[in-house]
Short mmCIF file of C-alpha atoms in Angstrom, two decimals:
data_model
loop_
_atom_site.label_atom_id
_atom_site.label_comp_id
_atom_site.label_asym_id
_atom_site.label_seq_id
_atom_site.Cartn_x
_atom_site.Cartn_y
_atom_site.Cartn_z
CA UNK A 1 -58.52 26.26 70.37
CA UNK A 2 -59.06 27.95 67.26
CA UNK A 3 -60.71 26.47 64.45
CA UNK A 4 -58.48 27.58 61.29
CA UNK A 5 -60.17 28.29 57.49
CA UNK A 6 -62.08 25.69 55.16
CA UNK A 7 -63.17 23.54 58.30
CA UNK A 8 -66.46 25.21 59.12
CA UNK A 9 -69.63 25.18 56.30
CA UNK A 10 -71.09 27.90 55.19
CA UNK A 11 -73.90 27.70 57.31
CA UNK A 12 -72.00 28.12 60.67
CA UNK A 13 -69.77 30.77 59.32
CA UNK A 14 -72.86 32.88 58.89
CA UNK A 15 -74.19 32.26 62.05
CA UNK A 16 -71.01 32.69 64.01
CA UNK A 17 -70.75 35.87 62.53
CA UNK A 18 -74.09 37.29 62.74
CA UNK A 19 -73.46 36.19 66.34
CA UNK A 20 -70.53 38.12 66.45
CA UNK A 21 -71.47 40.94 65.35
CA UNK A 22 -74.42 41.45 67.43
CA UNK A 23 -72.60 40.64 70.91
CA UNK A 24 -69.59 43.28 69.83
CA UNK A 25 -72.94 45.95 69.48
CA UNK A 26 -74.20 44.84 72.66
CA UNK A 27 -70.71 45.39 74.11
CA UNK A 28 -70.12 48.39 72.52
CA UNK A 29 -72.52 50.07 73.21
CA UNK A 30 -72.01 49.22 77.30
CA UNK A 31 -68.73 51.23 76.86
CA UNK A 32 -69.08 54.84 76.32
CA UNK A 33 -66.39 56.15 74.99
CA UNK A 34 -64.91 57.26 78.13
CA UNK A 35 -64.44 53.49 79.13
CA UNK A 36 -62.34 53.17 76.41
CA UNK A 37 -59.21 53.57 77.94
CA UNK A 38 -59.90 51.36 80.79
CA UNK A 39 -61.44 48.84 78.24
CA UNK A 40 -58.31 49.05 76.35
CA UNK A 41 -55.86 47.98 78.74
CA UNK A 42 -57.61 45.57 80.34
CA UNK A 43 -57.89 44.28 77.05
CA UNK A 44 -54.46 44.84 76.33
CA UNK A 45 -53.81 42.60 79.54
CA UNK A 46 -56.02 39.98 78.36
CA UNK A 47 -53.98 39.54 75.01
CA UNK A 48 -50.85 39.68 77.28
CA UNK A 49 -52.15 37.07 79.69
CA UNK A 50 -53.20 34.49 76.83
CA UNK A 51 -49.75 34.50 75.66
CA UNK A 52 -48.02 32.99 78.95
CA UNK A 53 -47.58 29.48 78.91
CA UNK A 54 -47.93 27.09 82.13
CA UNK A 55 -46.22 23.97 81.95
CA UNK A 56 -48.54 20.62 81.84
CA UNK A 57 -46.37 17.51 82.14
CA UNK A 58 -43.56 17.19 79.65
CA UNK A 59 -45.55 20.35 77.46
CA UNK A 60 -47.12 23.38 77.86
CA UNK A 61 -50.55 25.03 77.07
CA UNK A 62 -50.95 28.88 76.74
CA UNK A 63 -53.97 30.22 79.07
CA UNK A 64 -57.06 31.88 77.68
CA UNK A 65 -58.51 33.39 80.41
CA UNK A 66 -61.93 34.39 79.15
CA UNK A 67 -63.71 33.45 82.26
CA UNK A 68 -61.64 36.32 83.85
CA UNK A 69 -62.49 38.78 80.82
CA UNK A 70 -66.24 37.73 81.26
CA UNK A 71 -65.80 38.40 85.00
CA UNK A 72 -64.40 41.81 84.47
CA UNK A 73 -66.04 43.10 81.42
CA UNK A 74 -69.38 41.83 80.82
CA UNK A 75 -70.64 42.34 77.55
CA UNK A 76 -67.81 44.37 76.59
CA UNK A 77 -65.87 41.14 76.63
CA UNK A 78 -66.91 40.32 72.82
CA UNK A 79 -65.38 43.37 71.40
CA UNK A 80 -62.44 42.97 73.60
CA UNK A 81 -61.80 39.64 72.80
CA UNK A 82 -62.79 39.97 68.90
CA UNK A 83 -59.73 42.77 68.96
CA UNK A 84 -57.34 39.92 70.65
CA UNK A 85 -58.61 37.49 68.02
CA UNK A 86 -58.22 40.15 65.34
CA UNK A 87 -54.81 41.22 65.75
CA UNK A 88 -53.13 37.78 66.41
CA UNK A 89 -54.75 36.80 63.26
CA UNK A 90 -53.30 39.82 61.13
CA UNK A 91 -50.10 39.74 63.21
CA UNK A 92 -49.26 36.05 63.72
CA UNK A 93 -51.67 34.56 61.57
CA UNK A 94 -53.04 32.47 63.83
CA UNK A 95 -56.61 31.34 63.93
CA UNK A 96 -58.38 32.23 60.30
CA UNK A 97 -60.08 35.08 58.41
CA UNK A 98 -63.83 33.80 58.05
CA UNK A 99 -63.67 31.64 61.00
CA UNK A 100 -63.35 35.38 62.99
CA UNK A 101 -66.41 35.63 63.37
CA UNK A 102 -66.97 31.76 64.93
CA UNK A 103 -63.90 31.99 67.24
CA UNK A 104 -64.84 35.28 68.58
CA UNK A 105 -68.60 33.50 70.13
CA UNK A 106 -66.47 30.64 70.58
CA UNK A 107 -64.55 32.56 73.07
CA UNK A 108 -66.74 35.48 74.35
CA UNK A 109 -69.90 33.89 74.07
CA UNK A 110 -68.86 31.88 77.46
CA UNK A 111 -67.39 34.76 78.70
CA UNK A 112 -70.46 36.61 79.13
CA UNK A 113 -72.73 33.51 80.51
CA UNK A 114 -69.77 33.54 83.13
CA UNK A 115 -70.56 36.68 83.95
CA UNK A 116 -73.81 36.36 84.36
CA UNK A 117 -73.83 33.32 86.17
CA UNK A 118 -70.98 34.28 88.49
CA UNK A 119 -70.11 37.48 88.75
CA UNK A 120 -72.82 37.97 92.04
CA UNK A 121 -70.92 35.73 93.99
CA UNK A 122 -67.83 37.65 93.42
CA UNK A 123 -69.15 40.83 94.36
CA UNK A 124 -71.00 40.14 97.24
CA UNK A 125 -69.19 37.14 99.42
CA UNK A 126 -66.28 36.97 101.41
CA UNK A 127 -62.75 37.01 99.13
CA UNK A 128 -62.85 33.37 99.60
CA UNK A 129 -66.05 32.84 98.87
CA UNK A 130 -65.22 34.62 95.49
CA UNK A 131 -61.88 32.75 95.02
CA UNK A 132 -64.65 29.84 94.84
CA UNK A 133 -67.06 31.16 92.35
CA UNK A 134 -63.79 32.81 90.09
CA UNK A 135 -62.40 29.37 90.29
CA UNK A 136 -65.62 27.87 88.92
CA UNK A 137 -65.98 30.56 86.66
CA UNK A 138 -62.69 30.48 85.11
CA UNK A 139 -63.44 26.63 84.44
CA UNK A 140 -66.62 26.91 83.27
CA UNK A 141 -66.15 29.24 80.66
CA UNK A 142 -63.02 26.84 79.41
CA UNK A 143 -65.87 24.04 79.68
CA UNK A 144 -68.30 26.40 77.84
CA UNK A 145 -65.61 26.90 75.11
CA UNK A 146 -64.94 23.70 74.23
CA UNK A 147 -68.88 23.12 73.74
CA UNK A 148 -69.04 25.78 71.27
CA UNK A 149 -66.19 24.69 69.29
CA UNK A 150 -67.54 21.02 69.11
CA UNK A 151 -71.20 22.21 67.79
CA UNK A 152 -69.34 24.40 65.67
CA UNK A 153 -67.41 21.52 64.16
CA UNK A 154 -70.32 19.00 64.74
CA UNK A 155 -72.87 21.43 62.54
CA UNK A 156 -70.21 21.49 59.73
CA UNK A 157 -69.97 17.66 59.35
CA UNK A 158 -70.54 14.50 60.54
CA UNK A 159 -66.62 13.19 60.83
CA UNK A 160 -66.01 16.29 63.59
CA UNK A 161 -67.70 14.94 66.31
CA UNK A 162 -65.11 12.68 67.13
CA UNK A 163 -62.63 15.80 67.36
CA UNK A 164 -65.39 17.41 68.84
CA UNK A 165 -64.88 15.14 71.78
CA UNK A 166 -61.62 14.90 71.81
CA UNK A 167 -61.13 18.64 72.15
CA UNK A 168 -63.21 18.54 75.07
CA UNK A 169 -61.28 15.38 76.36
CA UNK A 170 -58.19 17.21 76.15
CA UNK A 171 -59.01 20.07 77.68
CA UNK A 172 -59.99 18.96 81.12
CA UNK A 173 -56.26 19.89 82.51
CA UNK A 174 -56.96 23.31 80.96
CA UNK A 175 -60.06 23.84 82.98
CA UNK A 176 -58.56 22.86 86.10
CA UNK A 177 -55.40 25.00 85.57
CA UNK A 178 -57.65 27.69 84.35
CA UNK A 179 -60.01 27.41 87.25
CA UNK A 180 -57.34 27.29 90.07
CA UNK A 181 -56.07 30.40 88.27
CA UNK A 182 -58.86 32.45 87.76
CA UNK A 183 -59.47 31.72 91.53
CA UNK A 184 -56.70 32.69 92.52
CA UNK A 185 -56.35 36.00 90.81
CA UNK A 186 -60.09 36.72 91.99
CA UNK A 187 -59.23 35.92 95.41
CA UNK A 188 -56.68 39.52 95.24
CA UNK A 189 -58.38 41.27 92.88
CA UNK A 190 -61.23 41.20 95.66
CA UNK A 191 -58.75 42.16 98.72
CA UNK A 192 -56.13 44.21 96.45
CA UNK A 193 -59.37 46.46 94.30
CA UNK A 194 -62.51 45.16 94.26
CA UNK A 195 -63.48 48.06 91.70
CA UNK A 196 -61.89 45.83 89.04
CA UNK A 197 -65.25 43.97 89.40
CA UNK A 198 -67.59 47.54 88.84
CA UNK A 199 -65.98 48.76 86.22
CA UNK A 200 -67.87 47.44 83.56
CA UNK A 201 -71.34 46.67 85.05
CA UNK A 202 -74.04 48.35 83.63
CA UNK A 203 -75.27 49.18 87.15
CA UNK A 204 -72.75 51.23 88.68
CA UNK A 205 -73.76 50.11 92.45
CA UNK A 206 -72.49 52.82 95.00
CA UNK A 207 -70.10 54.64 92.62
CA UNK B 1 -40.21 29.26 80.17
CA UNK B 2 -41.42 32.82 79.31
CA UNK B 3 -43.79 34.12 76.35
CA UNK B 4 -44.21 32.62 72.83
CA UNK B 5 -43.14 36.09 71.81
CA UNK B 6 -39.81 36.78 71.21
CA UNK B 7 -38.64 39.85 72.75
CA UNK B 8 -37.46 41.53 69.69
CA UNK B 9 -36.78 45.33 70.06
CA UNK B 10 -39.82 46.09 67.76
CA UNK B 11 -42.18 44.65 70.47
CA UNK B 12 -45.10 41.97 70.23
CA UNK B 13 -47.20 42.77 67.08
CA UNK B 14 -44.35 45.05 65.31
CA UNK B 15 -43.29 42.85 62.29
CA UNK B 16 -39.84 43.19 61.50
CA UNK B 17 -40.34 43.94 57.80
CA UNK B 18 -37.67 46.98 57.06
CA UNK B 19 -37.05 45.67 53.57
CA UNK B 20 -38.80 47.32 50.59
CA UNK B 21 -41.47 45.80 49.00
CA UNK B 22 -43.54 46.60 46.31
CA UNK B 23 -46.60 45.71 48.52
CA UNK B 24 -45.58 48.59 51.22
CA UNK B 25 -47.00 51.63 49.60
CA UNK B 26 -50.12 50.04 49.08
CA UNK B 27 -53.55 51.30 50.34
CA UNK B 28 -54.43 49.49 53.82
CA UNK B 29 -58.09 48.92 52.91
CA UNK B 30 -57.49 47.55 49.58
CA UNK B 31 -54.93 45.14 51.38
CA UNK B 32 -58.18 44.41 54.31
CA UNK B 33 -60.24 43.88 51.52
CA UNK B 34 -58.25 42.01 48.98
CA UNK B 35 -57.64 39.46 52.15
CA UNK B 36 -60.73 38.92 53.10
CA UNK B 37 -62.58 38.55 49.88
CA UNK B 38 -59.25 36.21 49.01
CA UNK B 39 -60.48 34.35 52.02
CA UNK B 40 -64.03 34.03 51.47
CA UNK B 41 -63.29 32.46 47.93
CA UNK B 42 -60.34 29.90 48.69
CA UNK B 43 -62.94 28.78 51.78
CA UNK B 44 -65.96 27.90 49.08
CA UNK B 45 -63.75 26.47 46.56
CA UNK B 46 -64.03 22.62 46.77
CA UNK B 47 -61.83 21.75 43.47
CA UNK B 48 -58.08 20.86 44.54
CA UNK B 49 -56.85 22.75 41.45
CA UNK B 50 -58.21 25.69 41.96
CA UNK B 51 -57.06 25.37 45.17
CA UNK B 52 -53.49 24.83 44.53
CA UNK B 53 -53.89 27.89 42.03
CA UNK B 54 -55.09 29.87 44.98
CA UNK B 55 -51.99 28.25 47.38
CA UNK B 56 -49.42 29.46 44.80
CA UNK B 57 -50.76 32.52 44.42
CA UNK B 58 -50.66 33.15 48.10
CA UNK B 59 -46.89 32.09 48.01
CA UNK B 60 -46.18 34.51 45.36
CA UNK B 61 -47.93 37.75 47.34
CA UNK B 62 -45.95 36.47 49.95
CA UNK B 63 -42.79 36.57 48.45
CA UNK B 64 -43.64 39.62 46.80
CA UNK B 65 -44.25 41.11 50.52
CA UNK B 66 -40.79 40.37 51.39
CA UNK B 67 -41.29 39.11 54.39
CA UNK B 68 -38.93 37.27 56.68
CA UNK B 69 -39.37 33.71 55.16
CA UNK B 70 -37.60 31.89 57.64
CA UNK B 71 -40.22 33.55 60.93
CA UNK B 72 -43.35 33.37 58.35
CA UNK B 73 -42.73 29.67 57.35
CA UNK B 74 -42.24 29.09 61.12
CA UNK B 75 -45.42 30.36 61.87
CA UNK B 76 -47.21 28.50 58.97
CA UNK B 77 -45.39 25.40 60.01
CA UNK B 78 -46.96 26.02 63.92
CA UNK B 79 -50.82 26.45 62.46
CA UNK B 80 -50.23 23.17 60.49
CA UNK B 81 -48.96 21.34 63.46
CA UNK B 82 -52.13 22.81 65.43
CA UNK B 83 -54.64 21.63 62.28
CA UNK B 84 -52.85 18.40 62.20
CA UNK B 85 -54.36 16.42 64.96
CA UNK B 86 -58.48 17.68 63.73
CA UNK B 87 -57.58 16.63 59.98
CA UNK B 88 -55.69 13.04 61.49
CA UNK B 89 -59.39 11.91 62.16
CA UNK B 90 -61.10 12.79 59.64
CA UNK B 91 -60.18 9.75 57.19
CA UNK B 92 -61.42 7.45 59.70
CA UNK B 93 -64.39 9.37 60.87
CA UNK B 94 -66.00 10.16 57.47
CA UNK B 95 -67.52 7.42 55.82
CA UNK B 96 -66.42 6.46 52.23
CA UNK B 97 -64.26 3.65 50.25
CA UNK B 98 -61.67 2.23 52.06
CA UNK B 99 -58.61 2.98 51.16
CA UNK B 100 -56.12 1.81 53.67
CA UNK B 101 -56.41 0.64 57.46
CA UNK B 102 -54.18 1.64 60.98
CA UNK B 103 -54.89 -0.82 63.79
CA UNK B 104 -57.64 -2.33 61.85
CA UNK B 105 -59.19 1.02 61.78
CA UNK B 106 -60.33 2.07 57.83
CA UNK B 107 -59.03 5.31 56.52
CA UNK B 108 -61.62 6.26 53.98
CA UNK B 109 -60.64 8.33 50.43
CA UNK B 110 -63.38 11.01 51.44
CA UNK B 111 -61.59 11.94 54.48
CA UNK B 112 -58.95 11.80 53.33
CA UNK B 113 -59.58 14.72 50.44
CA UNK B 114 -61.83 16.61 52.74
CA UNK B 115 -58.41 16.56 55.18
CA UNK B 116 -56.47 17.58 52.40
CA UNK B 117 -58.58 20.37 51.24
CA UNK B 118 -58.81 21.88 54.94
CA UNK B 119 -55.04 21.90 55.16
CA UNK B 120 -55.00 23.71 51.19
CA UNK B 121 -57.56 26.27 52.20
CA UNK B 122 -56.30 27.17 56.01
CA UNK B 123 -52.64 27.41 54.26
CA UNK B 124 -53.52 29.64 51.24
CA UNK B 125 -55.35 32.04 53.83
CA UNK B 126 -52.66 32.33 55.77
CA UNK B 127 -50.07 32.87 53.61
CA UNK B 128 -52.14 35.48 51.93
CA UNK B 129 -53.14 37.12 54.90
CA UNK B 130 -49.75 37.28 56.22
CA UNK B 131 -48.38 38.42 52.65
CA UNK B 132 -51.11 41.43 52.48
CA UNK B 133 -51.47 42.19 56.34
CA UNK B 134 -48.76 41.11 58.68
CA UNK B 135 -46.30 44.27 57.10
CA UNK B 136 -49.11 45.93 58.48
CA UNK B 137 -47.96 48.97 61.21
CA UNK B 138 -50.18 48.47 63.75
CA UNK B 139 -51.80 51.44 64.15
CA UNK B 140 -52.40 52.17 60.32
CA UNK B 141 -54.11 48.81 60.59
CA UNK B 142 -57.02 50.45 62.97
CA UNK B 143 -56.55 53.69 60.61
CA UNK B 144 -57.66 51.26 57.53
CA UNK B 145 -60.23 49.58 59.15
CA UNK B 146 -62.29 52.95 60.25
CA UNK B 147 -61.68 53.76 56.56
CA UNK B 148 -63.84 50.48 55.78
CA UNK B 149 -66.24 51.81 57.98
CA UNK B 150 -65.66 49.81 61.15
CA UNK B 151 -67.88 50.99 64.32
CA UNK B 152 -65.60 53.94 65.69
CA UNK B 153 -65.11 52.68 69.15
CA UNK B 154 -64.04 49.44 67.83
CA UNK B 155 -61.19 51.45 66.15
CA UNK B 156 -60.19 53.24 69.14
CA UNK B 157 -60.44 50.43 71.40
CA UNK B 158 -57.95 48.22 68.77
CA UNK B 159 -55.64 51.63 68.77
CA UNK B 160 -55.86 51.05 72.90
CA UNK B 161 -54.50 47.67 72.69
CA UNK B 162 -51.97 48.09 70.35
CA UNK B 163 -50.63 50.75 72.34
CA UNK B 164 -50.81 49.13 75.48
CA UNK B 165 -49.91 45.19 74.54
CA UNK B 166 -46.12 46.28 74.48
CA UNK B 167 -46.24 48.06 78.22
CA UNK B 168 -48.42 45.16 79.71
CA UNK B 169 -46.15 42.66 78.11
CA UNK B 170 -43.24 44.48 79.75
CA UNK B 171 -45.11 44.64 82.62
CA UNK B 172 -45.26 41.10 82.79
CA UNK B 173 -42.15 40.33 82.48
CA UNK B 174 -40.94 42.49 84.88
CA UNK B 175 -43.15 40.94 87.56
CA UNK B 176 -41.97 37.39 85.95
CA UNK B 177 -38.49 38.38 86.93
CA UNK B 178 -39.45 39.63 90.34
CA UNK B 179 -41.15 36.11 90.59
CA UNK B 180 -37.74 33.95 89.38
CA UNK B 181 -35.77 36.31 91.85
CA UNK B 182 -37.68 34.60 95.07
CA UNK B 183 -36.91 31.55 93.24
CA UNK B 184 -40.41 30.35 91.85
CA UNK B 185 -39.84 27.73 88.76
CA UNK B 186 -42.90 26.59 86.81
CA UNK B 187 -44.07 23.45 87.17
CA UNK B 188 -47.15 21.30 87.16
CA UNK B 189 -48.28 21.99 90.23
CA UNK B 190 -50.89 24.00 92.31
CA UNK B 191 -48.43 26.04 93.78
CA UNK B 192 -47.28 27.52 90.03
CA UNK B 193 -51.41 27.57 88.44
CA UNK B 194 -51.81 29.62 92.42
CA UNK B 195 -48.70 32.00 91.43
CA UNK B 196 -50.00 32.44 87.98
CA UNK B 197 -52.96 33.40 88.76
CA UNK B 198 -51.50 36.09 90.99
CA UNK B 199 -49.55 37.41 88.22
CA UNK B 200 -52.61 37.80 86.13
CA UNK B 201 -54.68 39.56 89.02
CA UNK B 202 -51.99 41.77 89.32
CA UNK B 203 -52.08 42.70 86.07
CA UNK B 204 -55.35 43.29 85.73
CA UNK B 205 -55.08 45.60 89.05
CA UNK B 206 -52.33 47.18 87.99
CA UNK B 207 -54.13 47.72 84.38
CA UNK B 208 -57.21 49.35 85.41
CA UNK B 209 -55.00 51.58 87.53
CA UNK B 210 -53.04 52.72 84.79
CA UNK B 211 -55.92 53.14 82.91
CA UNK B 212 -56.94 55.74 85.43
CA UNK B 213 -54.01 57.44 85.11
CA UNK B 214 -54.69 57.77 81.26
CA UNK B 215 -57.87 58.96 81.66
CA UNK B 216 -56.95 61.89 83.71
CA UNK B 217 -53.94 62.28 81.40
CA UNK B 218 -56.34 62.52 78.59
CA UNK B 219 -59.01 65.07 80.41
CA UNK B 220 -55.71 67.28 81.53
CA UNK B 221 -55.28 67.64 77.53
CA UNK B 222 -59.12 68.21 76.82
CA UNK B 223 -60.59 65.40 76.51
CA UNK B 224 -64.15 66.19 76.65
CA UNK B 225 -65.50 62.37 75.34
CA UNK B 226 -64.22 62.79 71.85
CA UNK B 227 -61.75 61.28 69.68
CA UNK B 228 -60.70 61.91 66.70
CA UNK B 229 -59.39 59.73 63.53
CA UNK B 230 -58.07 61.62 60.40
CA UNK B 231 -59.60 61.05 57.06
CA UNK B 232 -58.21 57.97 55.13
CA UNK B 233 -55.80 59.19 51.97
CA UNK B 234 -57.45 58.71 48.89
CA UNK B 235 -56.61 55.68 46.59
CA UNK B 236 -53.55 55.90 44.12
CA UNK B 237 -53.16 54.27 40.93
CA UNK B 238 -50.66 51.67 42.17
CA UNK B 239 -53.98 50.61 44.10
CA UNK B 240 -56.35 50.86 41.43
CA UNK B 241 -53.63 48.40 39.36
CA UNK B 242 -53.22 45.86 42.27
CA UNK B 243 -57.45 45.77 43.02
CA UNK B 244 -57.96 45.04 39.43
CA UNK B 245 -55.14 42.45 38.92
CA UNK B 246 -56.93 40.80 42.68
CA UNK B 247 -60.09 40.88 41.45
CA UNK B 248 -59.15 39.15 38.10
CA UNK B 249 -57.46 36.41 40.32
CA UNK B 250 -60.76 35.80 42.27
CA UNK B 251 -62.95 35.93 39.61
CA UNK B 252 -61.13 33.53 37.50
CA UNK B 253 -61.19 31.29 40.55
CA UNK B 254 -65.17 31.54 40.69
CA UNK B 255 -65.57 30.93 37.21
CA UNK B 256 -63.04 27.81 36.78
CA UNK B 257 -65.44 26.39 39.47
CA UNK B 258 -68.50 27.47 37.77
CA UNK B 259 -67.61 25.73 34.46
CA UNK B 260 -66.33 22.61 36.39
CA UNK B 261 -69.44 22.30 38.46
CA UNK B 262 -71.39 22.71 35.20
CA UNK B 263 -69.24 20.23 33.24
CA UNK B 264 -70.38 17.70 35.72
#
């Protein structure tokens, strides 16, 4: 779902990026610099995790999990996922060099209302009770994604909108395989270590 | 079905780029720069010669680059098949003369160029970004960008993950085999979205454990919340000479556009 160079006006480039660049302070500065490590790998196992395919009919779609980064990492899911975004776009030149900024709140922008919306029903109900919210989670923030790349698109020009909606359109089966998933791997990440949920919460509750 | 990623030997973001080019030994943060401003340019440029200029430019950096044309056309070819079905519409959502119809539907000439120029500026940037950046080494990547004066952290949490992408993706696959030894296929179906989903949770787990173990591997050695970066080298002529030629590039680009948008 990125959006590649020369679509986006300036306008929304600037925005996206001033955007950016405040939510990677916000999250950087929720991650001391011994978090690093742990903020490292986990990103490390985001980047891994968007680049397994699940099979959709006769094709396939590649998962972007940032429901589950939101879930996890809070805040510290923009710089996170700006690092993913960075490095396949130096690496495999995929997505765009001005649109970084754009794709980055495309993608961790939902993350973090995810997280705030429903990370307390993770933490504090039963495992399936969480399985529940994770699920909803992990579709909202494909949901969420979708609507940011569409007003992206939509501010640059009239003639988007149409794609606009089609991108949403065609990512329905995404948000259900996404939210199955992401309530699924809630569900034992909540029996297996339930710390994978404190780790980055500004709060530390009982640690 | 496993990863887009082939397993070479080098690992995920390790570009295979062992033959010499003249681009090698330059600095990284003229090459970050160079890139970007390269970017920011081609993306404001609205004159299809100019544009082309900037397209064959980007093919000759990337030739120059010596990079594996067969994998970086491949990957070009994949971002143009992505772009395709956004730019499809546009000739029929963007109002304008007529110029042809499918199913009764008119295609107008606006939307058609503004198509066209999309697919000229997303392909110059790319093949200029992987000409100047992809025979990047990973780590001197996150070494240039603290040079540029990127927020410290940032560096050492893009050092993090590029040392840990290769072990996670091993990781994964090793639990992917485990998985296809108890017989699990994917398909479209709960049961494999349910099993993926595991798979990911596991990884996670098994990530914030490790990253434990690192921590206290660190603190064993010292660590007392410090990190260090060493001082970027400073710039060589070879440098100088490429910046100036760049800049030249770009700012004939500007100024054929500024004389075309005053000849109008």
């Amino acid at each position: 779902m990125h959006i590649v160079d020369g679509a986006l006006s300036m306008p929304v480039l600037v925005a996206g990026s001033a955007i950016a660049v405040a939510g990677i302070g916000i999250g950087l500065k929720q991650m001391p610099i011994e978090k690093i490590p742990a903020a490292g790998v986990l990103s490390a196992t985001f980047f891994v995790a968007s680049l397994v395919h699940v099979p959709i009919g006769p094709s396939s779609v590649h998962l972007i999990v940032n429901g589950l980064a939101g879930l996890v990492l809070g805040w510290a899911a923009f710089p996170a996922l700006f690092v993913a975004l960075l490095l396949q776009a130096v690496f495999f030149g995929f997505g765009g060099l001005t649109v970084l900024g754009v794709n980055t709140v495309d993608i961790a922008l939902p993350a973090v209302a995810v997280h705030y919306l429903c990370r307390p029903g993770i933490v504090r109900g039963s495992p399936q009770v969480a399985a529940i919210w994770g699920a909803i989670g992990g579709a909202l923030a494909i949901a969420l994604t979708t609507v940011c790349v569409g007003v992206a698109l939509a501010f640059s020009g009239e003639g988007f909108v149409a794609a606009a909606k089609l991108v949403f359109v065609a990512h329905l089966p995404v948000m259900a395989i996404e939210g199955v998933l992401s309530g699924a791997a809630i569900h034992l990440a909540r029996r297996v270590k339930p710390e994978l949920f404190e780790a980055f919460s500004p709060r530390p509750q009982g640690a | 079905m496993g990863t887009v990623v082939r397993a070479d030997a080098t690992g995920v973001l390790e570009t295979a780029a062992t033959r010499r080019s003249p681009l090698e030994r330059l600095d990284g943060r003229v090459r970050i720069v160079a890139a970007a401003a390269f970017a920011l340019v081609v993306v404001a440029l609205p004159d299809f010669a100019a544009l082309i200029v900037a397209l064959a430019a980007a093919a000759g950096v990337m030739l120059a680059a010596r990079l594996p044309v067969l994998r970086t056309l491949r990957r070009v070819v994949a971002m143009d098949t992505f772009i395709v079905f956004m730019i499809a519409l546009l000739p029929f959502t963007v109002p304008g003369d007529p110029l042809f119809s499918v199913f009764g539907f008119p295609a107008s000439r606006e939307g058609l160029a503004e198509g066209a120029r999309i697919a000229l500026v997303a392909n110059a940037v790319v093949l200029m970004a992987m000409g100047l950046l992809a025979s990047f080494e990973p780590v001197g990547f996150g070494r240039a960008l603290a040079g540029l004066g990127a927020p410290e952290r940032l560096v050492h949490l893009l050092l993090f993950v590029v040392r840990y992408i290769d072990v996670l993706e091993q990781e994964q696959q090793r639990l992917r085999r485990a998985m296809r030894a108890r017989c699990f296929r994917p398909a479209t179906s709960r049961h494999t979205w349910i099993s993926i989903g595991h798979l990911v949770g596991m990884m996670l787990i098994r990530a914030l454990e490790r990253s434990e173990r690192i921590l206290k591997a660190m603190k064993c050695r010292g660590f007392t919340d410090r990190l260090h970066l060493d001082a970027p080298p400073r710039l060589g002529r070879t440098d100088l000479v490429f910046a100036s030629c760049f800049a030249g590039l770009l700012f004939g680009l500007v100024l054929w556009e500024v004389v075309r948008a005053a000849g109008h």
